[in-house]
Structure formats: C-alpha cells, structure tokens
Coordinates of C-alpha atoms and ligand atoms in Angstrom, one line a residue:
M1 CA -4.9 -0.3 -34.7
Q2 CA -2.2 -0.5 -31.1
G3 CA -1.1 2.6 -29.9
L4 CA 2.4 4.1 -30.5
M5 CA 4.1 4.9 -26.9
M6 CA 6.8 4.1 -25.4
D7 CA 6.6 0.7 -23.2
Y8 CA 7.6 2.8 -20.0
Q9 CA 7.9 0.2 -17.2
L10 CA 5.9 2.0 -14.2
T11 CA 8.2 0.9 -11.4
L12 CA 9.7 1.8 -7.9
C13 CA 12.5 2.4 -9.5
A14 CA 11.2 5.3 -11.1
I15 CA 10.1 7.3 -7.6
L16 CA 13.6 6.4 -6.0
R17 CA 15.1 7.7 -9.5
R18 CA 13.1 11.4 -9.4
A19 CA 13.5 11.2 -5.8
E20 CA 16.9 11.0 -6.3
Q21 CA 17.4 13.7 -9.1
L22 CA 14.3 16.1 -8.1
F23 CA 14.1 16.4 -4.3
G24 CA 18.2 15.4 -3.0
R25 CA 17.9 18.5 -0.2
K26 CA 14.5 17.7 1.4
E27 CA 13.7 16.4 4.9
I28 CA 13.5 12.7 6.0
V29 CA 12.8 12.8 10.2
T30 CA 13.0 10.2 12.8
R31 CA 11.9 10.2 16.1
L32 CA 14.6 8.3 18.1
A33 CA 13.6 6.1 21.2
D34 CA 15.1 8.6 23.7
K35 CA 12.7 10.8 21.7
S36 CA 15.5 13.1 19.7
F37 CA 14.7 14.1 15.8
H38 CA 17.4 12.4 13.4
R39 CA 17.6 14.2 10.6
Y40 CA 18.9 13.7 6.7
T41 CA 17.5 14.3 3.3
Y42 CA 16.5 12.6 0.7
A43 CA 19.8 12.3 -1.1
D44 CA 21.0 10.2 2.2
C45 CA 18.3 8.0 2.4
V46 CA 18.5 6.6 -1.5
R47 CA 22.0 6.5 -1.3
R48 CA 21.5 3.8 1.7
A49 CA 18.5 2.5 0.1
K50 CA 20.8 1.7 -3.0
Q51 CA 23.4 0.2 -0.5
L52 CA 20.3 -2.0 1.0
S53 CA 19.8 -2.9 -2.8
V54 CA 23.2 -4.0 -3.5
A55 CA 24.2 -6.2 -0.2
L56 CA 20.7 -8.1 -0.7
Q57 CA 22.1 -9.3 -3.1
Q58 CA 26.0 -9.9 -2.0
L59 CA 24.0 -11.8 1.1
G60 CA 22.8 -13.8 -2.0
V61 CA 19.2 -12.7 -1.6
Q62 CA 17.2 -12.8 -5.2
S63 CA 14.8 -11.4 -7.4
G64 CA 11.3 -12.2 -6.4
D65 CA 12.4 -13.3 -2.6
R66 CA 11.1 -11.8 0.0
V67 CA 13.2 -9.5 2.9
A68 CA 11.1 -9.2 5.7
T69 CA 10.6 -6.0 7.8
F70 CA 10.0 -6.4 11.7
C71 CA 10.3 -2.7 12.5
W72 CA 7.8 0.6 14.1
N73 CA 8.1 4.0 11.1
H74 CA 11.4 5.3 10.7
H75 CA 14.0 6.3 7.6
Q76 CA 15.4 2.8 7.8
H77 CA 12.4 1.4 7.1
L78 CA 11.9 3.7 4.3
E79 CA 15.4 2.9 3.2
A80 CA 13.7 -0.7 3.2
Y81 CA 11.0 0.3 0.9
F82 CA 13.1 1.2 -1.6
G83 CA 16.1 -0.9 -1.4
V84 CA 14.3 -4.7 -1.7
P85 CA 12.4 -3.8 -4.4
A86 CA 15.2 -1.9 -6.4
S87 CA 17.0 -5.2 -6.1
G88 CA 14.1 -7.6 -7.6
A89 CA 13.3 -8.9 -4.2
V90 CA 9.6 -7.9 -2.5
L91 CA 9.3 -6.1 0.7
H92 CA 7.6 -8.0 3.1
T93 CA 6.1 -5.8 5.8
L94 CA 5.5 -7.8 9.1
N95 CA 2.7 -6.5 11.7
L96 CA 4.5 -6.9 15.3
R97 CA 1.5 -7.1 17.1
L98 CA 0.8 -10.1 15.9
H99 CA 1.0 -13.0 17.9
P100 CA 4.2 -15.2 17.5
D101 CA 2.3 -17.7 16.4
D102 CA 0.5 -16.5 13.6
L103 CA 4.1 -15.0 12.9
T104 CA 5.5 -18.2 12.5
Y105 CA 3.0 -19.2 10.0
I106 CA 3.6 -16.5 8.1
I107 CA 6.9 -16.0 8.1
N108 CA 7.1 -19.4 6.8
E109 CA 4.7 -19.4 4.5
A110 CA 6.3 -16.3 3.0
D111 CA 9.8 -18.2 2.6
D112 CA 11.8 -15.1 4.0
K113 CA 14.9 -15.2 3.1
A114 CA 15.9 -12.3 5.1
I115 CA 14.8 -9.9 7.9
L116 CA 15.3 -6.3 9.4
I117 CA 14.4 -6.3 12.6
D118 CA 14.3 -3.2 15.1
S119 CA 17.3 -4.2 18.3
A120 CA 13.9 -3.1 20.2
L121 CA 12.1 -6.4 19.2
L122 CA 14.4 -8.7 19.2
P123 CA 13.2 -10.3 22.3
L124 CA 9.8 -10.5 20.0
F125 CA 11.5 -12.1 17.9
E126 CA 13.9 -14.9 20.0
K127 CA 10.4 -16.4 20.9
F128 CA 10.0 -17.2 17.2
R129 CA 13.3 -17.7 16.2
E130 CA 14.3 -20.9 16.1
R131 CA 10.1 -22.2 14.2
V132 CA 10.9 -19.8 11.3
G133 CA 14.0 -20.7 8.7
I134 CA 15.3 -17.1 8.0
D135 CA 18.6 -17.4 6.4
H136 CA 19.7 -13.7 7.5
V137 CA 18.9 -11.3 10.2
I138 CA 19.7 -7.9 9.9
V139 CA 19.2 -5.8 13.0
V140 CA 18.4 -2.4 13.0
G141 CA 19.0 0.7 15.3
D142 CA 21.2 1.5 18.1
H143 CA 22.2 -1.9 19.9
G144 CA 25.2 -2.3 20.9
G145 CA 26.3 -4.6 18.8
A146 CA 24.7 -7.5 17.0
P147 CA 24.4 -10.5 18.9
D148 CA 25.6 -13.5 17.1
G149 CA 24.8 -14.6 14.0
Y150 CA 23.0 -11.8 13.2
L151 CA 24.3 -8.8 11.3
D152 CA 24.3 -5.1 11.8
Y153 CA 22.7 -2.9 10.0
E154 CA 24.6 -0.2 9.9
Q155 CA 28.0 -2.0 9.3
F156 CA 25.1 -4.5 6.0
L157 CA 25.1 -0.8 4.7
A158 CA 28.7 0.4 5.0
A159 CA 30.4 -3.3 3.1
V160 CA 28.5 -1.5 -0.2
D161 CA 29.6 1.4 -1.9
P162 CA 26.4 2.9 -3.6
G163 CA 28.2 3.6 -6.9
E164 CA 28.0 0.2 -7.3
F165 CA 25.1 0.1 -7.9
S166 CA 22.5 0.7 -10.9
Y167 CA 19.2 0.9 -11.7
P168 CA 17.3 -2.5 -12.7
E169 CA 15.5 -3.0 -15.9
L170 CA 12.5 -4.6 -13.6
A171 CA 9.1 -5.3 -14.9
E172 CA 6.0 -3.5 -14.0
N173 CA 3.9 -6.6 -12.9
Q174 CA 6.9 -8.3 -10.9
A175 CA 6.3 -7.7 -6.7
A176 CA 7.3 -4.9 -5.4
A177 CA 6.4 -5.9 -1.7
M178 CA 3.8 -8.0 0.3
C179 CA 1.5 -8.1 3.5
Y180 CA -0.9 -10.9 5.0
T181 CA -4.3 -9.3 6.0
S182 CA -6.0 -12.1 8.9
G183 CA -8.3 -14.5 7.2
T184 CA -11.8 -14.3 8.4
T185 CA -11.8 -18.3 9.0
G186 CA -8.7 -20.3 9.1
Q187 CA -5.0 -18.6 8.0
P188 CA -4.1 -15.5 7.3
K189 CA -3.8 -15.0 3.1
G190 CA -0.2 -13.0 1.5
V191 CA -1.4 -10.2 -0.5
L192 CA 1.2 -9.4 -3.1
Y193 CA 1.4 -5.4 -4.3
S194 CA 3.2 -4.8 -7.9
H195 CA 5.7 -2.0 -8.4
R196 CA 3.2 -1.1 -10.8
A197 CA -0.1 -1.5 -8.4
I198 CA 1.7 0.7 -6.2
V199 CA 3.3 3.4 -8.5
L200 CA -0.1 4.0 -10.1
H201 CA -1.9 3.8 -5.7
S202 CA 0.8 6.7 -5.7
L203 CA -0.6 9.3 -8.6
G204 CA -4.2 8.1 -6.7
I205 CA -3.0 9.6 -3.5
A206 CA -2.2 12.8 -4.8
L207 CA -4.7 13.7 -7.1
P208 CA -6.2 16.9 -5.7
D209 CA -9.7 15.0 -4.5
T210 CA -8.0 11.8 -3.3
V211 CA -5.6 12.9 -0.8
G212 CA -4.0 15.7 -2.9
L213 CA -0.3 15.1 -1.6
R214 CA 2.3 17.3 -3.2
E215 CA 5.6 18.6 -2.6
S216 CA 5.1 21.1 0.2
D217 CA 3.1 18.6 2.3
V218 CA 5.3 17.3 6.0
V219 CA 4.1 13.5 5.6
L220 CA 3.6 11.9 9.1
P221 CA 2.1 8.2 8.5
V222 CA 1.0 7.0 12.3
V223 CA -0.1 4.2 10.2
P224 CA 2.8 1.6 10.9
M225 CA 4.6 0.9 7.8
F226 CA 3.8 -2.9 8.5
H227 CA 0.3 -1.9 8.1
V228 CA -0.8 -1.9 4.5
N229 CA 2.6 0.2 3.7
A230 CA 1.6 2.7 5.9
W231 CA -1.8 3.2 3.8
G232 CA 1.3 3.5 1.2
L233 CA 1.7 7.2 2.0
P234 CA 5.8 6.4 2.1
F235 CA 6.1 5.3 -2.1
A236 CA 3.5 8.4 -2.2
A237 CA 4.9 11.1 -0.3
T238 CA 8.6 10.5 -2.1
F239 CA 7.1 10.4 -5.9
V240 CA 6.2 13.8 -4.8
G241 CA 8.9 14.7 -2.8
A242 CA 7.7 16.0 -0.2
K243 CA 9.1 15.8 3.6
Q244 CA 8.4 13.2 5.8
V245 CA 8.4 12.6 9.3
F246 CA 8.2 9.1 11.2
P247 CA 7.7 9.0 15.4
G248 CA 9.0 5.9 15.2
P249 CA 7.5 3.6 18.5
H250 CA 6.3 7.2 20.3
L251 CA 2.6 6.9 19.1
D252 CA 1.1 8.7 22.3
P253 CA -1.0 11.8 22.1
T254 CA 1.6 14.0 23.5
S255 CA 4.6 12.8 21.6
L256 CA 2.4 13.4 18.5
L257 CA 1.5 16.6 19.1
E258 CA 4.6 17.6 20.1
A259 CA 5.9 16.4 16.2
Y260 CA 3.0 17.9 14.7
Q261 CA 4.2 21.3 16.0
N262 CA 7.8 21.1 16.1
E263 CA 8.0 19.5 12.4
R264 CA 5.6 22.1 10.9
V265 CA 3.6 18.7 10.0
T266 CA 0.6 19.4 7.5
L267 CA -1.0 15.6 7.1
T268 CA -1.2 13.0 9.0
A269 CA -2.5 9.5 9.2
G270 CA -4.1 6.9 11.4
V271 CA -7.1 4.4 12.8
P272 CA -10.0 6.8 14.7
T273 CA -8.6 6.0 18.5
I274 CA -5.6 7.7 17.0
W275 CA -7.5 10.3 16.3
L276 CA -10.1 9.6 19.7
G277 CA -6.6 10.1 22.0
I278 CA -5.2 13.1 19.9
L279 CA -9.0 15.0 20.4
Q280 CA -9.2 13.9 24.3
A281 CA -5.5 15.7 24.1
L282 CA -6.4 18.6 22.6
D283 CA -9.7 19.3 24.3
E284 CA -7.5 19.3 27.6
H285 CA -5.3 21.3 26.1
P286 CA -7.1 23.7 24.4
G287 CA -4.0 26.3 22.4
A288 CA -1.2 24.0 23.6
Y289 CA 0.4 23.3 19.8
D290 CA 0.9 25.1 17.3
L291 CA -1.2 23.2 14.4
S292 CA -1.0 26.0 12.2
N293 CA 0.3 24.4 9.4
L294 CA -2.0 21.0 9.8
H295 CA -4.2 21.0 7.1
T296 CA -5.1 16.7 6.9
L297 CA -5.8 14.5 9.6
A298 CA -6.7 11.5 7.6
V299 CA -8.7 8.5 9.4
G300 CA -9.0 5.2 7.5
G301 CA -9.3 1.1 8.8
A302 CA -12.3 2.1 10.9
A303 CA -15.3 4.0 10.6
A304 CA -14.5 7.9 11.5
P305 CA -17.4 8.9 13.8
K306 CA -19.4 12.4 13.0
T307 CA -18.7 13.5 16.4
M308 CA -15.5 12.9 16.2
I309 CA -15.6 14.8 12.5
R310 CA -17.2 17.9 14.2
D311 CA -15.2 18.5 16.9
F312 CA -12.1 18.4 15.6
Q313 CA -13.2 21.1 13.4
E314 CA -15.5 22.8 15.4
R315 CA -13.4 23.0 18.3
H316 CA -9.9 22.6 16.9
G317 CA -10.0 23.7 12.9
L318 CA -9.2 20.5 12.1
N319 CA -10.3 18.8 9.2
V320 CA -10.9 15.6 8.9
L321 CA -10.0 13.1 5.9
H322 CA -12.6 10.1 6.1
A323 CA -10.8 6.8 3.8
W324 CA -11.9 3.3 3.3
G325 CA -9.4 1.2 2.2
M326 CA -8.1 -3.0 2.4
T327 CA -5.1 -5.1 2.4
E328 CA -6.2 -5.9 -1.1
T329 CA -6.6 -2.2 -1.8
T330 CA -3.3 -1.2 -1.6
P331 CA -5.0 -0.1 0.2
L332 CA -6.9 3.6 -0.7
G333 CA -10.3 2.5 -1.7
T334 CA -12.7 5.4 -1.2
V335 CA -13.0 9.0 -0.3
A336 CA -15.4 10.9 1.9
R337 CA -13.9 14.6 0.6
I338 CA -16.4 17.1 0.1
E339 CA -17.7 17.6 -3.7
S340 CA -18.8 21.4 -4.8
D341 CA -22.4 21.0 -3.8
P342 CA -23.5 24.5 -2.1
E343 CA -26.7 23.4 -1.5
A344 CA -26.0 21.1 1.2
S345 CA -26.4 22.4 4.6
E346 CA -23.5 21.8 7.3
D347 CA -24.9 19.3 9.3
E348 CA -25.8 17.2 5.7
Q349 CA -21.8 17.9 5.0
Y350 CA -20.6 16.9 8.2
D351 CA -22.8 13.6 7.4
R352 CA -21.4 13.2 4.1
R353 CA -17.8 13.1 5.9
A354 CA -18.8 10.5 7.9
K355 CA -19.8 7.8 4.9
Q356 CA -16.9 6.3 3.2
G357 CA -16.6 8.5 0.9
Q358 CA -17.2 8.3 -3.7
P359 CA -14.0 6.1 -4.9
V360 CA -11.2 7.0 -6.1
P361 CA -10.1 6.9 -9.7
L362 CA -9.5 3.8 -11.6
V363 CA -11.2 2.2 -8.6
E364 CA -14.4 0.8 -9.9
I365 CA -17.5 -0.1 -7.0
R366 CA -20.6 -1.9 -6.4
A367 CA -22.7 -3.9 -3.8
R368 CA -24.5 -6.9 -4.5
N369 CA -26.8 -9.4 -2.6
A370 CA -29.0 -11.8 -2.5
E371 CA -31.0 -10.0 -6.1
G372 CA -28.2 -9.2 -8.3
V373 CA -26.1 -5.9 -8.5
V374 CA -28.1 -3.7 -5.8
P375 CA -29.4 0.1 -7.3
W376 CA -27.5 3.7 -5.7
D377 CA -30.1 4.4 -3.8
G378 CA -28.7 5.3 -0.5
E379 CA -30.8 2.2 1.2
T380 CA -30.3 -0.9 -0.5
M381 CA -27.5 -3.4 0.5
G382 CA -25.3 -5.1 -0.5
E383 CA -21.9 -6.4 0.0
L384 CA -19.5 -4.1 -1.8
E385 CA -17.0 -5.6 -4.4
V386 CA -14.2 -3.5 -6.3
R387 CA -12.1 -3.6 -8.9
G388 CA -9.0 -1.2 -10.2
P389 CA -5.3 -1.2 -11.3
W390 CA -4.8 -1.9 -7.4
V391 CA -7.1 -4.8 -6.2
A392 CA -5.3 -7.8 -5.6
A393 CA -6.6 -10.0 -8.0
V394 CA -6.1 -13.6 -6.2
Y395 CA -3.8 -14.4 -2.5
Y396 CA -0.3 -15.3 -2.7
K397 CA 0.1 -19.2 -3.3
E398 CA -3.4 -19.5 -4.5
T399 CA -4.1 -20.9 -7.8
T400 CA -7.4 -20.4 -7.4
T401 CA -9.3 -17.0 -7.3
G402 CA -11.8 -18.8 -4.1
D403 CA -14.6 -17.1 -3.1
R404 CA -13.1 -13.5 -2.5
F405 CA -13.2 -12.9 -5.9
T406 CA -16.2 -13.0 -8.4
P407 CA -16.3 -15.1 -11.6
D408 CA -16.6 -11.6 -13.6
G409 CA -13.3 -10.2 -12.0
W410 CA -14.5 -8.2 -8.5
F411 CA -12.7 -8.6 -5.5
R412 CA -15.4 -8.9 -2.7
T413 CA -14.4 -6.9 0.2
G414 CA -16.9 -8.9 2.9
D415 CA -18.2 -5.0 4.0
I416 CA -22.0 -4.7 4.0
V417 CA -22.7 -1.2 2.3
T418 CA -25.3 0.8 1.0
I419 CA -24.1 3.0 -2.4
D420 CA -26.6 6.3 -3.0
E421 CA -27.2 8.0 -6.5
R422 CA -24.4 10.3 -6.3
G423 CA -21.3 7.1 -5.8
W424 CA -20.7 8.1 -2.0
M425 CA -20.3 4.4 0.0
E426 CA -21.2 3.7 3.6
I427 CA -20.9 0.6 5.2
Q428 CA -23.5 -0.5 7.8
D429 CA -22.2 -4.2 9.0
R430 CA -19.2 -6.6 8.2
A431 CA -19.7 -10.4 6.4
K432 CA -16.5 -11.2 8.0
D433 CA -15.6 -12.7 10.8
L434 CA -13.9 -10.9 12.6
V435 CA -13.5 -7.8 15.3
K436 CA -11.5 -4.6 14.4
S437 CA -9.9 -2.7 17.4
G438 CA -7.7 0.6 17.8
G439 CA -7.6 -0.9 13.5
E440 CA -6.3 -3.9 14.0
W441 CA -7.5 -7.0 13.8
I442 CA -9.1 -10.0 16.6
S443 CA -10.2 -13.1 14.7
S444 CA -13.0 -14.2 16.8
V445 CA -13.4 -17.5 15.0
A446 CA -10.0 -18.4 15.8
L447 CA -11.2 -17.1 19.9
E448 CA -14.4 -19.1 20.0
N449 CA -12.0 -22.5 18.8
A450 CA -9.7 -22.0 21.6
L451 CA -13.0 -21.6 23.9
M452 CA -14.7 -24.1 22.9
G453 CA -11.7 -26.4 23.1
H454 CA -11.9 -25.9 27.3
P455 CA -13.5 -28.9 28.9
A456 CA -16.2 -26.4 30.6
V457 CA -17.1 -25.1 27.5
A458 CA -20.3 -26.5 24.9
E459 CA -20.6 -23.3 22.8
A460 CA -18.6 -20.1 22.2
A461 CA -19.6 -17.2 20.0
V462 CA -17.5 -13.9 19.8
I463 CA -19.0 -10.4 18.7
A464 CA -17.4 -7.4 18.3
L465 CA -19.8 -4.4 20.4
P466 CA -19.0 -0.9 19.6
H467 CA -15.7 0.8 22.5
P468 CA -15.3 4.6 23.1
K469 CA -11.6 4.3 23.0
W470 CA -11.3 0.8 20.3
Q471 CA -14.1 1.2 18.0
E472 CA -14.2 -2.3 18.5
R473 CA -13.8 -5.0 21.4
P474 CA -14.6 -8.7 21.8
L475 CA -17.4 -10.0 23.8
A476 CA -17.2 -13.7 24.3
A477 CA -21.1 -15.4 24.8
V478 CA -20.2 -18.9 26.1
V479 CA -22.5 -21.9 26.8
L480 CA -21.3 -23.9 29.4
A481 CA -21.2 -27.6 28.9
D482 CA -24.0 -29.8 31.4
G483 CA -22.8 -30.3 34.9
K484 CA -19.1 -28.0 34.6
K485 CA -18.4 -24.5 35.7
A486 CA -16.1 -22.2 34.7
T487 CA -16.1 -18.1 35.7
A488 CA -14.8 -15.5 33.1
D489 CA -11.8 -15.0 34.4
E490 CA -10.8 -18.8 34.1
L491 CA -11.7 -18.6 30.5
R492 CA -10.2 -15.2 29.7
A493 CA -7.4 -16.2 31.3
Y494 CA -7.7 -20.1 29.6
L495 CA -7.6 -17.9 26.1
G496 CA -4.6 -15.2 27.5
E497 CA -2.2 -18.1 27.1
R498 CA -3.0 -18.9 23.2
F499 CA -3.7 -15.1 22.4
A500 CA -1.9 -12.0 22.3
K501 CA -3.2 -9.8 25.4
W502 CA -5.0 -7.6 23.5
W503 CA -7.2 -10.1 21.4
V504 CA -8.7 -11.7 25.2
P505 CA -12.4 -10.8 25.5
D506 CA -13.1 -8.0 27.5
S507 CA -15.7 -10.3 28.7
V508 CA -17.3 -13.7 29.2
E509 CA -21.1 -13.6 28.7
F510 CA -22.7 -17.3 30.2
V511 CA -25.6 -17.7 28.3
E512 CA -28.8 -20.4 27.6
E513 CA -27.9 -20.8 24.0
I514 CA -26.1 -18.9 20.9
P515 CA -28.9 -18.2 18.3
R516 CA -28.1 -19.9 15.5
T517 CA -29.7 -19.6 11.4
A518 CA -31.2 -22.1 9.8
V519 CA -28.1 -23.8 8.4
G520 CA -26.7 -23.9 11.8
K521 CA -24.6 -21.3 11.9
F522 CA -24.1 -18.9 14.8
K523 CA -26.8 -15.8 14.3
K524 CA -24.3 -12.6 15.8
T525 CA -26.8 -10.2 14.5
V526 CA -28.5 -11.4 17.2
L527 CA -25.7 -11.4 19.9
R528 CA -24.9 -7.9 18.7
E529 CA -28.6 -6.2 19.0
R530 CA -28.9 -8.6 22.8
F531 CA -25.4 -7.0 24.0
R532 CA -25.9 -3.5 21.9
D533 CA -25.9 -1.3 24.8
Y534 CA -23.5 -3.6 26.4
V535 CA -20.7 -1.5 28.8
F536 CA -17.4 -3.1 29.2
E537 CA -16.4 -2.8 32.8
S538 CA -12.7 -3.3 32.2
A539 CA -10.9 -1.8 29.0
A540 CA -8.0 -3.4 27.9
D541 CA -5.7 -0.1 28.0
S542 CA -2.8 -1.1 25.7
Q543 CA -2.7 -2.4 22.1
A544 CA 1.0 -2.3 21.6
Ligands
LIG601 P1 -7.5 -3.5 6.9 O1 -7.6 -5.3 5.4 O2 -6.5 -4.9 7.6 O3 -7.2 -2.7 5.8 O4 -8.8 -3.9 6.9 C1 -9.4 -3.6 5.5 C2 -11.5 -3.5 6.5 O5 -11.7 -2.4 7.4 C3 -12.4 -2.6 5.3 O6 -13.3 -4.3 4.8 C4 -13.1 -2.3 6.6 O7 -14.3 -3.3 7.0 C5 -12.9 -2.3 7.8 N1 -12.4 -0.2 7.4 C6 -10.9 0.3 7.0 N2 -11.7 1.0 6.4 C7 -13.0 1.8 7.0 C8 -13.3 3.0 7.2 N3 -13.0 3.9 6.9 N4 -15.0 2.9 8.1 C9 -15.3 1.8 8.4 N5 -14.2 -0.1 7.9 C10 -13.2 0.7 7.4

C-alpha cells in the first residue's frame, strides 16, 4: 500500500523561498579585497539570486547546462549557489588552486556554458582561456569595466527586474551542483549533486548531534566555496537563516581572527592547516581577540591532531568539532561529537574527538578487507564504504559504476579504517595514491609519471609524509638511470615547469631501488616506514 503524502520535491527553491519569507532582514557579510566589510541582507541576496537566474536564462543557458564559478568566498558566490540551480542549470565550482591544464580538462569535460569569475582571478583564467570552449564570461567584483568580450556581473544583473523571476517546478533528482574530485589515477572525476541530496544534507548539518547549525549562528566558512560547496555550509546556513560571513581572499590567521571578533562568529569551518595557524596566533597573543561567541571550530578534510584539539580547548576554551567527508559524500559523513558517556575520562574523550567519528543520520558505514566486512571491534582494518541519500551513485559521464562502487550499492572511499563497537570510525591509512597538503590533493601518480619522463630518472615513487603545517607534503624517492646524473634541485625545477608550485615535492631522495609488491606495484608502505622520521628541509610556505 502506498503512503498518502504529498510528493513534495526537495529542491533548493524551497530553501530560497524560505529564506525570502523568513530571514529577509538577516545579514550577509563579505570581507572585500581592501579588507573593508560589505554588508547586505538575505532579502538583497535572494533578489539578486533571482536576477541572476533570469539573466542566465536570457543569455540562453538552458536547464541542465553547467555554469562554472571561479571565485573566492563572497556574497556573489552565494548568489550563484542559488541563482544558478534556480534557473535549472548546474553550478560548477572550479578549484582555483588547480593547474591550468587540469582546469582546462575539467571545464571542457563538464562542457561549461558560462563562467562567473572574480576580476582578481582573470590573469589566471587568461592562461587557459584559449583552450576552453566557454561561451560567456561574467566578471565579478571591482574591475573598472569588464574587458572586451566579457560581461560585467553587476550590469548583467541590473538588466533584469527580479519580478521576472517565478519559482520553477524543478524535480528533486535534477542536478543542482557539480564538483570535481582528483582521480587517484587518471583524470579528475565529476560528482553531480542533486537538489534532493543538498536539501537532505542541509538538514543533516542542522541536526544537534552533528554540526547543530541554527538560526542564531553566525557562520564563517574558511573552507573554499569551490571545495564541496564549502562543505554545504552556505546551503545549510541559508536553510536555517543563520547570518553568514565570507572571508573573501583573506584567509590568514589575523584576518580571520578579526572577522570572528568583529562579526561575532559562532561557527567556522576549515582544514587543520588553518586551525594550526590560528592556534599559533592565539598562543602568541593570548586574550587579544574576543572570541566569546565562537562555539565551534569544525575541522575536516584531513585528520585533526589530538594535541590541536586539546590545545584549543585547554588554552583558549575553544571547541574543535572533527568531521570526515568527501567530495562524493556532499561531504558530511561522520562527526566526532562526544556521546553522553559519563564514564569516559577526559583523555578518552580527547582520543575520541581525534577520531573521525560516528556516521551522521542517513549515512551508513562499513569497512571491508579481503576476508569480507570487518567486525566493529576497533582493531580490524578495512576499506571504508558508505551509502546514503547524499552519497554519489556514479561519476559524471561514466556509464558503469566502475570499481569505486560495490555491486550491492556502497561507495568505496579509499580510506583504510577501523570501526569500534559504538560505530566510531578512525582512519588508519589511505588506499588512494594521493598526498593531501593543506586540504588540497596532490596526485603522486602524476608526479611519478612526470619524473619518470625525465631522461636521468629510471624510477620514481612519491609518498606523503607528515608535515607540521600542511599535514602532508610529498617526498619523491628517485632511482637514477644507469650512468645518468641529476640533482634534486634539477628534478624539482623540472616538475615546477609542469605542475602548480605547491605540488612540487619538498624533497627528492635518491635511492637504490623502489620496493615493490609481488605483483610489481610500488610498495609505498615500506617507503613511508623508511622515511617515517624524515624532516623536510625547506617547507613550502604558500598554497594559494
Ligand atoms: P575530498 O574529496 O577532497 O574532500 O577528500 C576526501 C578525503 O579527505 C577522504 O577520503 C579522506 O582521505 C580525507 N579526509 C577528509 N576528512 C578527513 C578527516 N577528518 N581525517 C582524515 N582524513 C580526512
């Protein structure tokens, strides 16, 4: 027997309409390039999102077309978060830290029809403009008039009366947004978020035992809006009507601390590298900032060290909330919130908070190894698999589910974990061949292939080693070809011509041979063990 409930579609229009009806007076703040604060309200934001939606349609953007953004975190980006999907098109956020070759590939594969781009990022865009087939380039921000052939965002909006917008009847399983994930081998893969997935994920974020986002919060996402929709925070914050604060391009500790104090931020989110910088700044200037409103520093993207969680709590009274997720999981998967357990000692609680945590409602986890699904004993390791309404079912343009999805409908994460009796998951290792530096991926395979293209290199393996600031940095182990010579600096310079600067391994170590498995693959566990206590001489100091 069928239930007799309305077939109400879960779309971003429902979030936008709610914001318009209930939260019109609430504030949205952006830190501008000159460090002043731009302020407007949800009412302004909704009006402009509607204008954007109509303007895109008038430009010829059709339902299902991809509209890219190449932007920092700011209110115009938020307008695109809603304006693009409300037109039926798909918001495709581009990672501005990628190499122009990767951006070219991604834009062409996604077949983006239009792009919204920060004026400050135009020089970056010009590097690959000729190689991508984008019809319309719309320039956001103060640029003294858009260059020839480009549209100006403000003029683009001004040409439309918001009254021309009417809420469309969208289907909940229609695509709303898209984000590319780094391929472990081969090219990056597109993840297509449905309206339904984002709406349910927003509800998931608002639950008190997950992130607990609510109307009275003031949210500042440090995590870029091009990184899994800033972890879904702009959508969720709009859903609950929280004040939103966007840092613009100012992600240094002092600017963030100023913004926290100035705007009375309650909840902020980012990768551990950001918090390590903030912790250092707070330690150097104890009491310099009034952070009495700040109740949650959400950390994800890489493991939050126990010492960091403890130091924030004990030295500065600040609560770190550790969470795990992926591009493929919209991203919230697990959260390390202390469950009611009066027996647990303080140290045990810190141990727990440094784990990746328990699955959030509607996300299921299991781990599997060669013997099958592993017991939840906190000891047996297996690859983490997840399923749920905001977990990808297949990659964009792939017709088969491939080896990342199991025949019985779970997504294989590539993270090697243990799960304990209470369902607390802890990452032990990573099956995927990537380095995660400051929350952004570096493909070790791509670096190895490039190195092995150098005439003096016979073999090369790149491994991730722990790094105090970036969590991980790449080290290249290189076997030179018989009779050939090359210095570490030569090889680094060679890679520097082919990859973004921050991808280049901090160190190149020459070795006699690369250990291999029985089937001939590089045995990186052995290399990692060998270089376990390695100290990088020169640390990369910028990732931007
Ligand atoms: P991305 O798709 O770029 O968001 O990366 C997802 C991957 O980042 C996961 O599969 C993990 O390998 C890693 N990751 C995310 N959150 C955490 C965390 N809290 N602790 C350790 N690794 C994490």
